[in-house]
mmCIF file of C-alpha atoms and ligand atoms in Angstrom:
data_model
loop_
_atom_site.group_PDB
_atom_site.id
_atom_site.type_symbol
_atom_site.label_atom_id
_atom_site.label_comp_id
_atom_site.label_asym_id
_atom_site.label_seq_id
_atom_site.Cartn_x
_atom_site.Cartn_y
_atom_site.Cartn_z
ATOM 1 C CA MET A 102 42.325 67.130 92.083
ATOM 2 C CA ALA A 103 44.786 69.528 93.757
ATOM 3 C CA LEU A 104 45.081 69.031 97.472
ATOM 4 C CA PRO A 105 44.321 72.021 99.721
ATOM 5 C CA GLU A 106 47.431 73.786 100.983
ATOM 6 C CA SER A 107 48.787 71.943 103.974
ATOM 7 C CA PHE A 108 50.384 73.414 107.084
ATOM 8 C CA VAL A 109 53.999 74.513 106.872
ATOM 9 C CA SER A 110 55.827 72.653 109.611
ATOM 10 C CA GLN A 111 58.357 75.403 110.368
ATOM 11 C CA LEU A 112 57.849 79.133 109.930
ATOM 12 C CA THR A 113 60.750 81.544 110.125
ATOM 13 C CA GLY A 114 61.322 85.030 108.792
ATOM 14 C CA LEU A 115 62.574 88.556 109.078
ATOM 15 C CA PHE A 116 61.086 91.523 110.916
ATOM 16 C CA ALA A 117 62.235 94.590 109.013
ATOM 17 C CA SER A 118 61.205 98.222 109.026
ATOM 18 C CA PRO A 119 60.610 99.288 106.374
ATOM 19 C CA ALA A 120 60.762 96.093 104.304
ATOM 20 C CA ALA A 121 64.207 96.726 102.889
ATOM 21 C CA GLU A 122 65.812 94.730 100.123
ATOM 22 C CA ASN A 123 67.207 91.774 102.031
ATOM 23 C CA PRO A 124 68.834 88.791 100.346
ATOM 24 C CA THR A 125 68.636 86.565 103.445
ATOM 25 C CA GLY A 126 65.081 85.453 102.595
ATOM 26 C CA ALA A 127 66.146 84.230 99.166
ATOM 27 C CA ILE A 128 69.106 82.235 100.480
ATOM 28 C CA VAL A 129 67.255 80.680 103.429
ATOM 29 C CA GLU A 130 64.380 79.612 101.152
ATOM 30 C CA ALA A 131 66.900 78.192 98.644
ATOM 31 C CA ALA A 132 68.463 76.165 101.470
ATOM 32 C CA TYR A 133 65.033 74.917 102.634
ATOM 33 C CA ARG A 134 64.097 73.843 99.085
ATOM 34 C CA HIS A 135 67.458 72.116 98.599
ATOM 35 C CA ALA A 136 67.019 70.212 101.880
ATOM 36 C CA GLY A 137 63.407 69.289 100.977
ATOM 37 C CA LEU A 138 62.218 70.917 104.198
ATOM 38 C CA ASN A 139 58.555 71.853 104.678
ATOM 39 C CA ALA A 140 59.590 75.268 106.011
ATOM 40 C CA ARG A 141 59.179 78.889 104.890
ATOM 41 C CA TYR A 142 60.998 82.185 105.531
ATOM 42 C CA VAL A 143 58.719 85.224 105.370
ATOM 43 C CA THR A 144 59.923 88.827 105.194
ATOM 44 C CA CYS A 145 57.503 90.983 107.220
ATOM 45 C CA GLU A 146 57.358 94.762 107.382
ATOM 46 C CA VAL A 147 57.153 95.536 111.097
ATOM 47 C CA GLY A 148 57.335 99.102 112.385
ATOM 48 C CA PRO A 149 58.805 99.978 115.805
ATOM 49 C CA ALA A 150 55.310 100.270 117.342
ATOM 50 C CA GLY A 151 54.393 96.764 116.189
ATOM 51 C CA LEU A 152 57.534 94.926 117.242
ATOM 52 C CA GLU A 153 56.285 93.526 120.559
ATOM 53 C CA ALA A 154 53.028 92.262 118.975
ATOM 54 C CA ALA A 155 54.984 90.724 116.083
ATOM 55 C CA VAL A 156 57.251 88.870 118.534
ATOM 56 C CA ARG A 157 54.228 87.545 120.474
ATOM 57 C CA GLY A 158 52.589 86.625 117.162
ATOM 58 C CA ALA A 159 55.595 84.559 116.118
ATOM 59 C CA VAL A 160 55.381 82.613 119.400
ATOM 60 C CA ALA A 161 51.611 82.167 119.016
ATOM 61 C CA MET A 162 51.988 80.814 115.479
ATOM 62 C CA GLY A 163 54.730 78.413 116.490
ATOM 63 C CA TRP A 164 57.519 80.046 114.469
ATOM 64 C CA ALA A 165 60.930 78.418 114.924
ATOM 65 C CA GLY A 166 62.568 81.863 115.011
ATOM 66 C CA PHE A 167 63.227 85.056 113.103
ATOM 67 C CA HIS A 168 65.832 87.597 112.075
ATOM 68 C CA CYS A 169 65.604 91.270 113.042
ATOM 69 C CA SER A 170 67.092 94.019 110.930
ATOM 70 C CA LEU A 171 67.606 97.689 111.839
ATOM 71 C CA PRO A 172 66.068 99.388 113.784
ATOM 72 C CA HIS A 173 64.871 96.328 115.764
ATOM 73 C CA LYS A 174 68.247 94.800 116.679
ATOM 74 C CA ILE A 175 68.455 96.629 120.015
ATOM 75 C CA ALA A 176 64.720 97.241 120.652
ATOM 76 C CA VAL A 177 63.889 93.516 120.426
ATOM 77 C CA VAL A 178 66.108 92.671 123.426
ATOM 78 C CA LYS A 179 63.487 93.742 126.006
ATOM 79 C CA HIS A 180 60.949 91.324 124.513
ATOM 80 C CA LEU A 181 63.183 88.246 124.876
ATOM 81 C CA ASP A 182 63.614 85.682 127.666
ATOM 82 C CA GLU A 183 67.376 85.210 127.419
ATOM 83 C CA LEU A 184 70.449 86.271 125.463
ATOM 84 C CA ALA A 185 73.361 84.189 124.204
ATOM 85 C CA GLN A 186 76.788 85.348 125.433
ATOM 86 C CA ALA A 187 77.807 87.237 122.282
ATOM 87 C CA ALA A 188 74.424 88.990 121.980
ATOM 88 C CA GLU A 189 74.682 90.063 125.620
ATOM 89 C CA LEU A 190 78.179 91.497 125.072
ATOM 90 C CA ILE A 191 77.277 93.165 121.760
ATOM 91 C CA GLY A 192 73.991 94.516 123.133
ATOM 92 C CA ALA A 193 72.119 93.677 119.924
ATOM 93 C CA VAL A 194 70.251 90.700 118.493
ATOM 94 C CA ASN A 195 69.876 89.848 114.811
ATOM 95 C CA CYS A 196 68.519 86.326 115.245
ATOM 96 C CA VAL A 197 65.894 85.001 117.666
ATOM 97 C CA VAL A 198 65.369 81.302 118.336
ATOM 98 C CA ILE A 199 61.998 80.201 119.778
ATOM 99 C CA ARG A 200 62.327 77.034 121.818
ATOM 100 C CA ASP A 201 59.421 75.680 123.911
ATOM 101 C CA GLY A 202 57.854 79.142 123.781
ATOM 102 C CA ARG A 203 61.012 80.823 125.111
ATOM 103 C CA LEU A 204 62.689 83.552 123.064
ATOM 104 C CA ILE A 205 66.493 83.343 122.901
ATOM 105 C CA GLY A 206 68.403 86.244 121.335
ATOM 106 C CA GLU A 207 71.576 85.587 119.394
ATOM 107 C CA ASN A 208 73.904 87.704 117.297
ATOM 108 C CA THR A 209 75.048 85.623 114.351
ATOM 109 C CA ASP A 210 76.639 88.423 112.272
ATOM 110 C CA GLY A 211 79.956 88.134 114.110
ATOM 111 C CA GLN A 212 79.792 84.328 114.151
ATOM 112 C CA GLY A 213 79.128 84.311 110.405
ATOM 113 C CA PHE A 214 82.185 86.478 109.848
ATOM 114 C CA LEU A 215 84.317 84.304 112.142
ATOM 115 C CA THR A 216 83.371 81.119 110.264
ATOM 116 C CA SER A 217 84.320 82.816 107.011
ATOM 117 C CA LEU A 218 87.651 84.072 108.416
ATOM 118 C CA ARG A 219 88.536 80.696 109.931
ATOM 119 C CA ALA A 220 88.516 79.098 106.483
ATOM 120 C CA THR A 221 91.672 81.188 105.882
ATOM 121 C CA VAL A 222 93.182 82.030 109.279
ATOM 122 C CA GLU A 223 92.623 81.360 112.984
ATOM 123 C CA PRO A 224 92.255 84.743 114.762
ATOM 124 C CA LYS A 225 93.677 83.565 118.112
ATOM 125 C CA GLY A 226 96.636 85.757 119.081
ATOM 126 C CA GLN A 227 96.435 87.854 115.883
ATOM 127 C CA ARG A 228 96.790 91.638 115.641
ATOM 128 C CA ILE A 229 93.617 92.821 113.933
ATOM 129 C CA VAL A 230 92.559 96.213 112.539
ATOM 130 C CA ILE A 231 88.828 96.884 112.066
ATOM 131 C CA LEU A 232 87.784 99.841 109.901
ATOM 132 C CA GLY A 233 84.470 101.213 111.232
ATOM 133 C CA ALA A 234 82.690 101.050 114.585
ATOM 134 C CA GLY A 235 79.036 100.495 113.605
ATOM 135 C CA GLY A 236 76.794 97.548 114.431
ATOM 136 C CA ALA A 237 78.576 95.007 112.238
ATOM 137 C CA ALA A 238 82.033 96.124 113.437
ATOM 138 C CA ARG A 239 80.872 95.714 117.058
ATOM 139 C CA ALA A 240 79.527 92.200 116.438
ATOM 140 C CA ILE A 241 82.718 91.143 114.631
ATOM 141 C CA ALA A 242 85.011 92.705 117.261
ATOM 142 C CA PHE A 243 83.344 90.866 120.158
ATOM 143 C CA GLU A 244 83.326 87.566 118.290
ATOM 144 C CA LEU A 245 87.047 87.962 117.461
ATOM 145 C CA ALA A 246 87.747 88.835 121.107
ATOM 146 C CA LEU A 247 85.841 85.736 122.297
ATOM 147 C CA ALA A 248 87.978 83.728 119.837
ATOM 148 C CA GLY A 249 91.133 85.018 121.573
ATOM 149 C CA ALA A 250 92.350 87.767 119.210
ATOM 150 C CA GLY A 251 95.657 89.210 120.441
ATOM 151 C CA HIS A 252 94.918 92.903 119.840
ATOM 152 C CA ILE A 253 92.066 94.725 118.109
ATOM 153 C CA LEU A 254 92.453 98.274 116.800
ATOM 154 C CA ILE A 255 89.168 100.060 116.008
ATOM 155 C CA VAL A 256 89.497 102.812 113.401
ATOM 156 C CA SER A 257 86.546 105.218 113.273
ATOM 157 C CA ARG A 258 85.547 108.706 112.176
ATOM 158 C CA ARG A 259 83.484 109.273 115.305
ATOM 159 C CA ARG A 260 86.205 109.192 117.938
ATOM 160 C CA GLU A 261 83.889 108.562 120.927
ATOM 161 C CA VAL A 262 82.198 105.558 119.269
ATOM 162 C CA GLY A 263 85.509 103.857 118.440
ATOM 163 C CA GLU A 264 86.919 104.555 121.895
ATOM 164 C CA GLY A 265 83.727 103.254 123.507
ATOM 165 C CA LEU A 266 83.934 99.982 121.576
ATOM 166 C CA ALA A 267 87.640 99.524 122.403
ATOM 167 C CA ARG A 268 86.896 100.177 126.099
ATOM 168 C CA ASP A 269 83.990 97.669 126.092
ATOM 169 C CA LEU A 270 86.279 95.045 124.521
ATOM 170 C CA ARG A 271 88.989 95.633 127.144
ATOM 171 C CA GLU A 272 86.560 95.609 130.059
ATOM 172 C CA ARG A 273 84.338 92.692 128.998
ATOM 173 C CA THR A 274 86.786 90.324 127.295
ATOM 174 C CA SER A 275 90.388 89.285 127.831
ATOM 175 C CA THR A 276 91.490 90.807 124.511
ATOM 176 C CA ASP A 277 93.543 93.999 124.416
ATOM 177 C CA ALA A 278 91.956 96.734 122.297
ATOM 178 C CA SER A 279 92.553 100.363 121.354
ATOM 179 C CA ALA A 280 91.035 102.979 119.049
ATOM 180 C CA ALA A 281 92.387 105.319 116.383
ATOM 181 C CA HIS A 282 90.630 108.436 115.135
ATOM 182 C CA TRP A 283 90.130 108.266 111.336
ATOM 183 C CA HIS A 284 90.567 111.808 110.082
ATOM 184 C CA THR A 285 93.162 111.461 107.295
ATOM 185 C CA PRO A 286 94.028 108.501 105.066
ATOM 186 C CA PHE A 287 94.670 105.888 107.738
ATOM 187 C CA ALA A 288 98.133 104.312 107.823
ATOM 188 C CA VAL A 289 97.754 100.601 108.595
ATOM 189 C CA PRO A 290 100.236 99.635 111.365
ATOM 190 C CA ALA A 291 103.051 97.469 109.977
ATOM 191 C CA ASP A 292 102.437 94.678 112.527
ATOM 192 C CA THR A 293 98.805 94.180 111.405
ATOM 193 C CA GLN A 294 98.018 90.558 110.506
ATOM 194 C CA ILE A 295 94.305 90.850 109.656
ATOM 195 C CA LEU A 296 92.639 93.961 108.180
ATOM 196 C CA ILE A 297 88.817 94.159 108.016
ATOM 197 C CA ASN A 298 86.602 96.689 106.254
ATOM 198 C CA ALA A 299 83.478 96.838 108.446
ATOM 199 C CA THR A 300 82.306 100.208 107.108
ATOM 200 C CA SER A 301 79.544 100.594 104.536
ATOM 201 C CA VAL A 302 82.022 102.071 102.020
ATOM 202 C CA GLY A 303 81.826 100.303 98.650
ATOM 203 C CA LEU A 304 78.263 99.001 99.013
ATOM 204 C CA PHE A 305 76.150 98.990 95.825
ATOM 205 C CA PRO A 306 75.498 101.388 94.099
ATOM 206 C CA ASP A 307 78.639 103.194 95.349
ATOM 207 C CA VAL A 308 80.815 100.427 93.931
ATOM 208 C CA GLY A 309 83.873 102.545 93.059
ATOM 209 C CA ALA A 310 84.358 103.774 96.645
ATOM 210 C CA LYS A 311 87.160 102.447 98.862
ATOM 211 C CA PRO A 312 87.896 103.102 102.551
ATOM 212 C CA GLU A 313 90.269 106.065 102.832
ATOM 213 C CA ILE A 314 93.472 104.353 103.904
ATOM 214 C CA ASP A 315 97.066 104.765 102.783
ATOM 215 C CA TYR A 316 97.216 101.687 100.526
ATOM 216 C CA SER A 317 101.023 101.794 100.420
ATOM 217 C CA THR A 318 100.912 100.676 104.104
ATOM 218 C CA VAL A 319 98.983 97.470 103.236
ATOM 219 C CA ALA A 320 101.575 94.696 103.114
ATOM 220 C CA ALA A 321 101.276 91.464 101.121
ATOM 221 C CA GLN A 322 101.366 89.253 104.237
ATOM 222 C CA MET A 323 98.207 90.864 105.664
ATOM 223 C CA ILE A 324 94.957 88.917 105.301
ATOM 224 C CA VAL A 325 92.232 91.328 104.261
ATOM 225 C CA ALA A 326 88.448 90.890 104.612
ATOM 226 C CA ASP A 327 85.558 93.023 103.403
ATOM 227 C CA ILE A 328 82.073 92.563 104.863
ATOM 228 C CA ILE A 329 80.321 94.283 101.936
ATOM 229 C CA PRO A 330 78.341 91.482 100.231
ATOM 230 C CA ASN A 331 77.167 93.506 97.216
ATOM 231 C CA PRO A 332 79.216 93.584 95.084
ATOM 232 C CA PRO A 333 81.069 90.502 96.347
ATOM 233 C CA ARG A 334 84.283 91.746 94.735
ATOM 234 C CA THR A 335 84.697 95.310 96.034
ATOM 235 C CA ALA A 336 87.127 97.978 94.827
ATOM 236 C CA PHE A 337 88.808 97.604 98.252
ATOM 237 C CA LEU A 338 89.438 93.877 97.761
ATOM 238 C CA ASN A 339 90.690 94.454 94.201
ATOM 239 C CA GLU A 340 93.157 97.084 95.448
ATOM 240 C CA VAL A 341 94.632 94.980 98.273
ATOM 241 C CA GLU A 342 94.694 91.812 96.172
ATOM 242 C CA ALA A 343 96.792 93.685 93.607
ATOM 243 C CA ARG A 344 99.214 94.342 96.493
ATOM 244 C CA GLY A 345 99.532 90.592 97.088
ATOM 245 C CA CYS A 346 97.122 90.132 100.011
ATOM 246 C CA GLU A 347 94.940 87.080 100.488
ATOM 247 C CA VAL A 348 91.328 88.316 100.548
ATOM 248 C CA ILE A 349 87.980 87.222 102.038
ATOM 249 C CA ASP A 350 84.702 88.565 100.608
ATOM 250 C CA GLY A 351 81.457 89.521 102.379
ATOM 251 C CA LEU A 352 79.360 86.740 100.819
ATOM 252 C CA GLY A 353 80.804 84.188 103.234
ATOM 253 C CA MET A 354 79.652 86.179 106.281
ATOM 254 C CA LEU A 355 76.127 86.504 104.892
ATOM 255 C CA VAL A 356 75.907 82.812 104.002
ATOM 256 C CA ASN A 357 77.398 81.614 107.286
ATOM 257 C CA GLN A 358 75.082 83.683 109.481
ATOM 258 C CA ALA A 359 72.182 82.033 107.628
ATOM 259 C CA VAL A 360 73.725 78.559 108.082
ATOM 260 C CA ILE A 361 73.984 79.238 111.833
ATOM 261 C CA ALA A 362 70.375 80.529 112.012
ATOM 262 C CA ILE A 363 69.008 77.500 110.125
ATOM 263 C CA ARG A 364 70.977 75.155 112.402
ATOM 264 C CA SER A 365 69.362 76.797 115.460
ATOM 265 C CA TRP A 366 65.838 77.033 114.001
ATOM 266 C CA ASN A 367 65.457 73.856 111.962
ATOM 267 C CA GLY A 368 68.196 71.603 113.310
ATOM 268 C CA ILE A 369 69.714 70.935 109.882
ATOM 269 C CA GLU A 370 73.091 71.701 108.331
ATOM 270 C CA ALA A 371 72.153 73.912 105.374
ATOM 271 C CA ASP A 372 74.092 73.705 102.111
ATOM 272 C CA ALA A 373 76.317 76.817 102.097
ATOM 273 C CA GLN A 374 77.208 76.351 98.431
ATOM 274 C CA VAL A 375 73.543 76.490 97.353
ATOM 275 C CA MET A 376 73.140 79.745 99.281
ATOM 276 C CA ARG A 377 76.343 81.228 97.874
ATOM 277 C CA GLU A 378 75.220 80.415 94.329
ATOM 278 C CA THR A 379 71.829 82.050 95.005
ATOM 279 C CA LEU A 380 73.568 85.200 96.249
ATOM 280 C CA THR A 381 75.895 85.269 93.266
ATOM 281 C CA GLU A 382 72.816 85.147 90.989
ATOM 282 C CA ILE A 383 71.150 87.979 92.926
ATOM 283 C CA PHE A 384 74.236 90.216 92.965
ATOM 284 C CA GLY A 385 75.262 89.323 89.426
HETATM 285 P P1 NDP B 604 76.350 101.048 110.592
HETATM 286 O O1 NDP B 604 75.616 102.164 109.948
HETATM 287 O O2 NDP B 604 76.027 100.645 111.976
HETATM 288 O O3 NDP B 604 77.931 101.361 110.551
HETATM 289 C C1 NDP B 604 78.572 101.852 109.416
HETATM 290 C C2 NDP B 604 80.017 102.200 109.778
HETATM 291 O O4 NDP B 604 80.675 102.618 108.590
HETATM 292 C C3 NDP B 604 80.132 103.333 110.787
HETATM 293 O O5 NDP B 604 81.216 103.082 111.640
HETATM 294 C C4 NDP B 604 80.441 104.533 109.877
HETATM 295 O O6 NDP B 604 81.156 105.562 110.489
HETATM 296 C C5 NDP B 604 81.332 103.862 108.848
HETATM 297 N N1 NDP B 604 81.442 104.645 107.640
HETATM 298 C C6 NDP B 604 80.482 104.914 106.733
HETATM 299 N N2 NDP B 604 80.979 105.664 105.731
HETATM 300 C C7 NDP B 604 82.301 105.876 106.018
HETATM 301 C C8 NDP B 604 83.356 106.569 105.367
HETATM 302 N N3 NDP B 604 83.154 107.193 104.213
HETATM 303 N N4 NDP B 604 84.580 106.556 105.936
HETATM 304 C C9 NDP B 604 84.774 105.922 107.119
HETATM 305 N N5 NDP B 604 83.812 105.249 107.786
HETATM 306 C C10 NDP B 604 82.595 105.226 107.231
HETATM 307 O O7 NDP B 604 76.169 99.809 109.598
HETATM 308 P P2 NDP B 604 76.460 98.267 109.902
HETATM 309 O O8 NDP B 604 77.635 98.186 110.804
HETATM 310 O O9 NDP B 604 75.213 97.600 110.295
HETATM 311 O O10 NDP B 604 76.825 97.720 108.453
HETATM 312 C C11 NDP B 604 78.013 98.147 107.783
HETATM 313 C C12 NDP B 604 78.112 97.438 106.453
HETATM 314 O O11 NDP B 604 78.249 96.064 106.665
HETATM 315 C C13 NDP B 604 76.860 97.602 105.564
HETATM 316 O O12 NDP B 604 77.283 98.058 104.307
HETATM 317 C C14 NDP B 604 76.270 96.227 105.439
HETATM 318 O O13 NDP B 604 75.857 95.950 104.127
HETATM 319 C C15 NDP B 604 77.454 95.334 105.768
HETATM 320 N N6 NDP B 604 77.020 94.116 106.473
HETATM 321 C C16 NDP B 604 77.336 92.925 105.895
HETATM 322 C C17 NDP B 604 76.947 91.750 106.473
HETATM 323 C C18 NDP B 604 77.282 90.465 105.815
HETATM 324 O O14 NDP B 604 76.731 89.432 106.218
HETATM 325 N N7 NDP B 604 78.196 90.426 104.861
HETATM 326 C C19 NDP B 604 76.170 91.734 107.734
HETATM 327 C C20 NDP B 604 75.938 93.046 108.290
HETATM 328 C C21 NDP B 604 76.345 94.197 107.649
HETATM 329 P P3 NDP B 604 80.407 106.822 111.155
HETATM 330 O O15 NDP B 604 79.759 106.279 112.374
HETATM 331 O O16 NDP B 604 81.492 107.786 111.374
HETATM 332 O O17 NDP B 604 79.394 107.270 110.123
#
C-alpha cells in the first residue's frame, strides 16, 4: 500500500509576478534530487499587493528561504530583518534566507557572476568595462568593487543611470569608477582587461542581436563575459571569440547563484555540473 505523502523537510521557492518562465526552479530541483534531499523549490505567482503576506507565509510554513524576481527585488527589502553587505550596497535582494524566523536579504546575482569569472581571472586590480546599468549590471559592479577591481567603466544609454551607478561605486567602495554615455557604437578603451555584456541584448528570441560596440576595438587579450544565459552561446560571444578573446557564458552565473542559495538554505554544496546540464537541456 502506498504511504501517504510525508512532510517535505525543507521548502524553498521563488516569488515572481507574474509567474514568468524561470529556469532556476528546474536547476534547484535537479540539485535537490541529485543530493537525495527531501526538499522542494516551488515557483509561486505573487503580485505586489501580496508580497508581505507571502513573506510572512514562508516564515509561518518554515521555509528555508526564497528567491524574488522583478518587481519584488527592491520592494521585499522593507519586509526583511537584515541585509547582507552586498544587498545593502546594491539596494536589491534576489535571495532571502530564513534563519530562526529571521529574514536575511542577500543579492547572489553578482556573487554568481564573480564565481564564474574567477574560474578564468581574478578581478582584483583589473580595468573592467560593463555594458548596461540595469539591475544585473549594478549587482555585478558592486561585487567586482568589493573584490577589489581597479577601475570600472559603466557604459549606458541612459546617461543619468550610468553616472549614478559610477558615483555610488566611488562613494560606497574603494574602487574607482566612471561612466560613458552610449549613443554611438561604443569604442572599448584599449586598456580594458575584462569586458562584460550586462544588457539584455541577445536574449532569446532576439538571438542575432549584439551590443552596439565597435568590434574592431575588442582586442584578443581582453577577457569577455556575457550574462545572457539563453542562448548560452550568444552572437556577442561568437563575435569576440572570433577575435581571439577568452569568453565566459551566462550559464555559469545562473548556476553559481543557485549553488550559493542552496548553500545558504540547505547547508549543502550542490552539484554545479548537474545544474549546468539541466540548463543546457532546457536551452537546447
Ligand atoms: P534591466 O532591465 O534592469 O537592465 C537591462 C539593461 O540593458 C539596461 O541598462 C538597458 O539600458 C540595457 N539595454 C537594453 N537594450 C539595450 C540596447 N539595445 N543597447 C544598449 N543597452 C541596452 O535587466 P537586468 O539587469 O535585470 O537583466 C539584464 C539581462 O541579464 C537580462 O537579459 C537577464 O536575462 C540577464 N540576467 C542573467 C542572469 C544570469 O544568472 N545569467 C541573472 C540576471 C539577469 P536602458 O536602461 O537604456 O534601457
